[in-house]
Structures are given as structure tokens and as C-alpha cells.
Amino acid sequence: MKLKTLLLLLVFSNFSFAYEFMPFEINTRNVIEKKYLNQPLIISFWSIDCPYCIDDLKKLGKALSKNKNVKLITVCVDGKESAKKAERILNQANLPKHEQYQYAEVDEDKLRYSIDQTWYGELPRTYFYNADHKITPLSGKIPNSFLDTWLKK
């Protein structure tokens, strides 16, 4: 009986592809920027209820499969109660291995202001950092032409 239970546990543990969401807090963006200094970086803020966000994640997954030198960070703006659904969406987007965050502050307005004082919460919101860390912020869907041009730089 114990062997049967152990085998079942091992089988099911191999099939769990759970994402580990790290908490995105007031200072997290600064920490990320320092960690990936002098590297091209994309930070994508998205929500489980945003169809354009999900489209952008898939687009980034496809584009970054050919551009391995670009680091990707995804930030789900939904609370941890949405983690299971967020995991499914990320699995379906075929993204490269990357760091995944989820909002961890009670005061979302304060958190958003700490991320970008000019951002009012519209989604998707994506920050493109070139190797020199010149930042191009985009709200809304990422245009294919922009992404293609940015990746060639």
C-alpha cells in the first residue's frame, strides 16, 4: 500500500508544471533592472482577463524562441488567487524559461506608481530595454513591426 501511494505521488509530481510566481513589490522593478544591466530585457505586465495580454505573451514566446539573448520577465497583475489560471496561460504561451512575478502589494495604485509614474494601469503594458537600458514603454498590443525592429537592434 505504501509503495502504491509513493508511486502515485511520484507520477503526479512529474506532471506538475507549476510556475513559481515571485512577489512583485514596490522595489522589484529596480532590482530587475540592476540584475539585467547591459542586457536586452522585456518586462511584460499582463492580466488573466486581458485577451490582448494573452496574444502578446504568445507573440513574445514565438519571437523570443529565435532571440535567446533577450531576457523576459512577466508580471501578472492579478492577485495570487488567480495563480492557477495564470499558470495555464503562461504554459499555453510557449514562453522561454523566464522569471514570473505576481503583484504582491495591497495598494495596487501605489505599486503601479512605483513602477512608472506615467502609467495608469492600461494593459498590456510592456517595457523594452535595449542593451544600454534605454527604455521604450508600450501600452496596448505590441505591433509586429515594432517588435521586429526592436529585436534587430
PDB file of C-alpha atoms in Angstrom:
ATOM      1  CA  MET A   1       0.000   0.000   0.000  1.00  0.00           C
ATOM      2  CA  LYS A   2       2.781   2.434   0.892  1.00  0.00           C
ATOM      3  CA  LEU A   3       4.585   1.624  -2.346  1.00  0.00           C
ATOM      4  CA  LYS A   4       1.432   2.293  -4.345  1.00  0.00           C
ATOM      5  CA  THR A   5       0.974   5.675  -2.658  1.00  0.00           C
ATOM      6  CA  LEU A   6       4.608   6.580  -3.225  1.00  0.00           C
ATOM      7  CA  LEU A   7       4.390   5.654  -6.925  1.00  0.00           C
ATOM      8  CA  LEU A   8       1.237   7.712  -7.391  1.00  0.00           C
ATOM      9  CA  LEU A   9       2.894  10.668  -5.714  1.00  0.00           C
ATOM     10  CA  LEU A  10       5.949  10.383  -7.965  1.00  0.00           C
ATOM     11  CA  VAL A  11       3.862  10.060 -11.129  1.00  0.00           C
ATOM     12  CA  PHE A  12       1.730  13.090 -10.375  1.00  0.00           C
ATOM     13  CA  SER A  13       4.638  15.222  -9.236  1.00  0.00           C
ATOM     14  CA  ASN A  14       6.298  14.723 -12.635  1.00  0.00           C
ATOM     15  CA  PHE A  15       3.282  16.149 -14.374  1.00  0.00           C
ATOM     16  CA  SER A  16       3.002  19.373 -12.442  1.00  0.00           C
ATOM     17  CA  PHE A  17       4.471  22.208 -14.442  1.00  0.00           C
ATOM     18  CA  ALA A  18       3.655  24.857 -11.893  1.00  0.00           C
ATOM     19  CA  TYR A  19       5.155  28.259 -12.336  1.00  0.00           C
ATOM     20  CA  GLU A  20       6.762  29.745  -9.304  1.00  0.00           C
ATOM     21  CA  PHE A  21       5.483  33.290  -9.090  1.00  0.00           C
ATOM     22  CA  MET A  22       7.768  35.603  -7.205  1.00  0.00           C
ATOM     23  CA  PRO A  23       6.194  38.574  -5.413  1.00  0.00           C
ATOM     24  CA  PHE A  24       6.307  41.829  -7.350  1.00  0.00           C
ATOM     25  CA  GLU A  25       6.657  44.581  -4.782  1.00  0.00           C
ATOM     26  CA  ILE A  26       7.438  48.308  -4.710  1.00  0.00           C
ATOM     27  CA  ASN A  27      11.175  47.940  -5.388  1.00  0.00           C
ATOM     28  CA  THR A  28      11.097  44.859  -7.657  1.00  0.00           C
ATOM     29  CA  ARG A  29      11.475  46.737 -10.942  1.00  0.00           C
ATOM     30  CA  ASN A  30      14.686  48.401  -9.678  1.00  0.00           C
ATOM     31  CA  VAL A  31      16.074  45.030  -8.602  1.00  0.00           C
ATOM     32  CA  ILE A  32      15.291  43.528 -12.020  1.00  0.00           C
ATOM     33  CA  GLU A  33      16.891  46.445 -13.853  1.00  0.00           C
ATOM     34  CA  LYS A  34      20.109  46.073 -11.844  1.00  0.00           C
ATOM     35  CA  LYS A  35      20.161  42.301 -12.309  1.00  0.00           C
ATOM     36  CA  TYR A  36      19.912  42.541 -16.102  1.00  0.00           C
ATOM     37  CA  LEU A  37      22.028  45.656 -16.599  1.00  0.00           C
ATOM     38  CA  ASN A  38      23.657  45.799 -20.077  1.00  0.00           C
ATOM     39  CA  GLN A  39      21.335  43.105 -21.434  1.00  0.00           C
ATOM     40  CA  PRO A  40      18.285  43.477 -23.643  1.00  0.00           C
ATOM     41  CA  LEU A  41      15.216  42.943 -21.494  1.00  0.00           C
ATOM     42  CA  ILE A  42      11.444  42.847 -21.866  1.00  0.00           C
ATOM     43  CA  ILE A  43       9.132  43.272 -18.874  1.00  0.00           C
ATOM     44  CA  SER A  44       5.537  42.382 -19.705  1.00  0.00           C
ATOM     45  CA  PHE A  45       2.670  43.317 -17.372  1.00  0.00           C
ATOM     46  CA  TRP A  46      -0.460  41.283 -18.103  1.00  0.00           C
ATOM     47  CA  SER A  47      -3.749  40.041 -16.686  1.00  0.00           C
ATOM     48  CA  ILE A  48      -5.647  36.776 -16.981  1.00  0.00           C
ATOM     49  CA  ASP A  49      -8.739  38.742 -18.099  1.00  0.00           C
ATOM     50  CA  CYS A  50      -6.981  40.628 -20.904  1.00  0.00           C
ATOM     51  CA  PRO A  51      -7.190  38.934 -24.344  1.00  0.00           C
ATOM     52  CA  TYR A  52      -4.601  41.338 -25.816  1.00  0.00           C
ATOM     53  CA  CYS A  53      -2.217  40.438 -22.998  1.00  0.00           C
ATOM     54  CA  ILE A  54      -2.517  36.745 -23.788  1.00  0.00           C
ATOM     55  CA  ASP A  55      -1.965  37.450 -27.504  1.00  0.00           C
ATOM     56  CA  ASP A  56       1.155  39.462 -26.638  1.00  0.00           C
ATOM     57  CA  LEU A  57       2.530  36.668 -24.434  1.00  0.00           C
ATOM     58  CA  LYS A  58       2.173  34.221 -27.337  1.00  0.00           C
ATOM     59  CA  LYS A  59       3.779  36.730 -29.705  1.00  0.00           C
ATOM     60  CA  LEU A  60       6.702  37.202 -27.302  1.00  0.00           C
ATOM     61  CA  GLY A  61       7.058  33.432 -26.925  1.00  0.00           C
ATOM     62  CA  LYS A  62       7.355  32.994 -30.675  1.00  0.00           C
ATOM     63  CA  ALA A  63       9.710  35.951 -31.173  1.00  0.00           C
ATOM     64  CA  LEU A  64      11.992  35.103 -28.257  1.00  0.00           C
ATOM     65  CA  SER A  65      12.374  31.480 -29.314  1.00  0.00           C
ATOM     66  CA  LYS A  66      14.559  32.934 -32.101  1.00  0.00           C
ATOM     67  CA  ASN A  67      16.207  35.628 -29.936  1.00  0.00           C
ATOM     68  CA  LYS A  68      17.708  33.865 -26.947  1.00  0.00           C
ATOM     69  CA  ASN A  69      19.840  36.847 -25.902  1.00  0.00           C
ATOM     70  CA  VAL A  70      16.768  38.852 -24.804  1.00  0.00           C
ATOM     71  CA  LYS A  71      15.699  38.303 -21.193  1.00  0.00           C
ATOM     72  CA  LEU A  72      11.979  38.171 -20.447  1.00  0.00           C
ATOM     73  CA  ILE A  73      10.155  38.978 -17.223  1.00  0.00           C
ATOM     74  CA  THR A  74       6.395  38.532 -16.939  1.00  0.00           C
ATOM     75  CA  VAL A  75       4.313  40.190 -14.243  1.00  0.00           C
ATOM     76  CA  CYS A  76       0.741  39.056 -13.655  1.00  0.00           C
ATOM     77  CA  VAL A  77      -1.166  41.985 -12.170  1.00  0.00           C
ATOM     78  CA  ASP A  78      -3.837  39.703 -10.731  1.00  0.00           C
ATOM     79  CA  GLY A  79      -3.691  38.549  -7.128  1.00  0.00           C
ATOM     80  CA  LYS A  80      -2.390  35.185  -6.024  1.00  0.00           C
ATOM     81  CA  GLU A  81      -5.927  33.769  -6.055  1.00  0.00           C
ATOM     82  CA  SER A  82      -5.547  33.758  -9.857  1.00  0.00           C
ATOM     83  CA  ALA A  83      -2.241  31.868  -9.867  1.00  0.00           C
ATOM     84  CA  LYS A  84      -3.609  28.593 -11.283  1.00  0.00           C
ATOM     85  CA  LYS A  85      -5.241  30.314 -14.240  1.00  0.00           C
ATOM     86  CA  ALA A  86      -2.113  32.431 -14.780  1.00  0.00           C
ATOM     87  CA  GLU A  87      -0.024  29.244 -14.848  1.00  0.00           C
ATOM     88  CA  ARG A  88      -2.240  27.739 -17.565  1.00  0.00           C
ATOM     89  CA  ILE A  89      -1.987  30.883 -19.676  1.00  0.00           C
ATOM     90  CA  LEU A  90       1.808  31.014 -19.386  1.00  0.00           C
ATOM     91  CA  ASN A  91       2.073  27.308 -20.269  1.00  0.00           C
ATOM     92  CA  GLN A  92      -0.012  27.864 -23.401  1.00  0.00           C
ATOM     93  CA  ALA A  93       2.059  30.884 -24.497  1.00  0.00           C
ATOM     94  CA  ASN A  94       5.173  28.762 -25.118  1.00  0.00           C
ATOM     95  CA  LEU A  95       7.422  31.316 -23.482  1.00  0.00           C
ATOM     96  CA  PRO A  96      11.113  30.652 -22.948  1.00  0.00           C
ATOM     97  CA  LYS A  97      12.257  29.954 -19.410  1.00  0.00           C
ATOM     98  CA  HIS A  98      11.953  33.245 -17.557  1.00  0.00           C
ATOM     99  CA  GLU A  99      11.188  34.882 -14.232  1.00  0.00           C
ATOM    100  CA  GLN A 100       7.491  35.160 -13.409  1.00  0.00           C
ATOM    101  CA  TYR A 101       6.121  37.624 -10.907  1.00  0.00           C
ATOM    102  CA  GLN A 102       2.716  38.360  -9.500  1.00  0.00           C
ATOM    103  CA  TYR A 103       1.545  41.531  -7.763  1.00  0.00           C
ATOM    104  CA  ALA A 104       2.118  41.269  -4.028  1.00  0.00           C
ATOM    105  CA  GLU A 105       1.123  44.707  -2.765  1.00  0.00           C
ATOM    106  CA  VAL A 106      -2.226  45.538  -1.229  1.00  0.00           C
ATOM    107  CA  ASP A 107      -2.175  49.081  -2.635  1.00  0.00           C
ATOM    108  CA  GLU A 108      -2.044  48.490  -6.400  1.00  0.00           C
ATOM    109  CA  ASP A 109      -2.117  52.218  -7.200  1.00  0.00           C
ATOM    110  CA  LYS A 110       0.975  52.793  -5.082  1.00  0.00           C
ATOM    111  CA  LEU A 111       2.685  49.790  -6.710  1.00  0.00           C
ATOM    112  CA  ARG A 112       1.810  50.953 -10.227  1.00  0.00           C
ATOM    113  CA  TYR A 113       3.083  54.459  -9.427  1.00  0.00           C
ATOM    114  CA  SER A 114       6.366  52.976  -8.196  1.00  0.00           C
ATOM    115  CA  ILE A 115       6.707  51.076 -11.484  1.00  0.00           C
ATOM    116  CA  ASP A 116       6.012  54.043 -13.740  1.00  0.00           C
ATOM    117  CA  GLN A 117       4.583  57.410 -12.729  1.00  0.00           C
ATOM    118  CA  THR A 118       3.101  57.883 -16.225  1.00  0.00           C
ATOM    119  CA  TRP A 119       1.279  54.525 -16.275  1.00  0.00           C
ATOM    120  CA  TYR A 120      -2.400  54.488 -15.347  1.00  0.00           C
ATOM    121  CA  GLY A 121      -2.909  50.719 -15.405  1.00  0.00           C
ATOM    122  CA  GLU A 122      -3.841  50.075 -19.024  1.00  0.00           C
ATOM    123  CA  LEU A 123      -2.903  46.580 -20.212  1.00  0.00           C
ATOM    124  CA  PRO A 124      -0.968  45.064 -21.715  1.00  0.00           C
ATOM    125  CA  ARG A 125       1.970  47.221 -20.636  1.00  0.00           C
ATOM    126  CA  THR A 126       5.405  46.236 -21.907  1.00  0.00           C
ATOM    127  CA  TYR A 127       8.802  47.781 -21.271  1.00  0.00           C
ATOM    128  CA  PHE A 128      11.529  47.167 -23.834  1.00  0.00           C
ATOM    129  CA  TYR A 129      15.095  47.746 -22.622  1.00  0.00           C
ATOM    130  CA  ASN A 130      17.877  47.735 -25.192  1.00  0.00           C
ATOM    131  CA  ALA A 131      21.391  46.634 -24.160  1.00  0.00           C
ATOM    132  CA  ASP A 132      22.128  50.191 -22.957  1.00  0.00           C
ATOM    133  CA  HIS A 133      18.858  50.094 -20.997  1.00  0.00           C
ATOM    134  CA  LYS A 134      17.168  52.804 -22.988  1.00  0.00           C
ATOM    135  CA  ILE A 135      13.530  52.044 -22.194  1.00  0.00           C
ATOM    136  CA  THR A 136      10.623  52.050 -24.621  1.00  0.00           C
ATOM    137  CA  PRO A 137       7.283  51.610 -22.822  1.00  0.00           C
ATOM    138  CA  LEU A 138       4.241  50.422 -24.780  1.00  0.00           C
ATOM    139  CA  SER A 139       0.615  50.228 -23.720  1.00  0.00           C
ATOM    140  CA  GLY A 140      -1.730  48.042 -25.732  1.00  0.00           C
ATOM    141  CA  LYS A 141      -0.905  45.331 -28.226  1.00  0.00           C
ATOM    142  CA  ILE A 142       2.687  45.119 -29.381  1.00  0.00           C
ATOM    143  CA  PRO A 143       2.797  45.931 -33.106  1.00  0.00           C
ATOM    144  CA  ASN A 144       4.612  43.245 -35.113  1.00  0.00           C
ATOM    145  CA  SER A 145       6.609  45.909 -36.935  1.00  0.00           C
ATOM    146  CA  PHE A 146       7.812  47.416 -33.639  1.00  0.00           C
ATOM    147  CA  LEU A 147       8.823  44.025 -32.201  1.00  0.00           C
ATOM    148  CA  ASP A 148      10.668  43.006 -35.371  1.00  0.00           C
ATOM    149  CA  THR A 149      12.570  46.315 -35.490  1.00  0.00           C
ATOM    150  CA  TRP A 150      13.374  46.254 -31.774  1.00  0.00           C
ATOM    151  CA  LEU A 151      14.711  42.700 -31.914  1.00  0.00           C
ATOM    152  CA  LYS A 152      17.045  43.586 -34.806  1.00  0.00           C
ATOM    153  CA  LYS A 153      18.744  46.362 -32.820  1.00  0.00           C
TER     154      LYS A 153
END
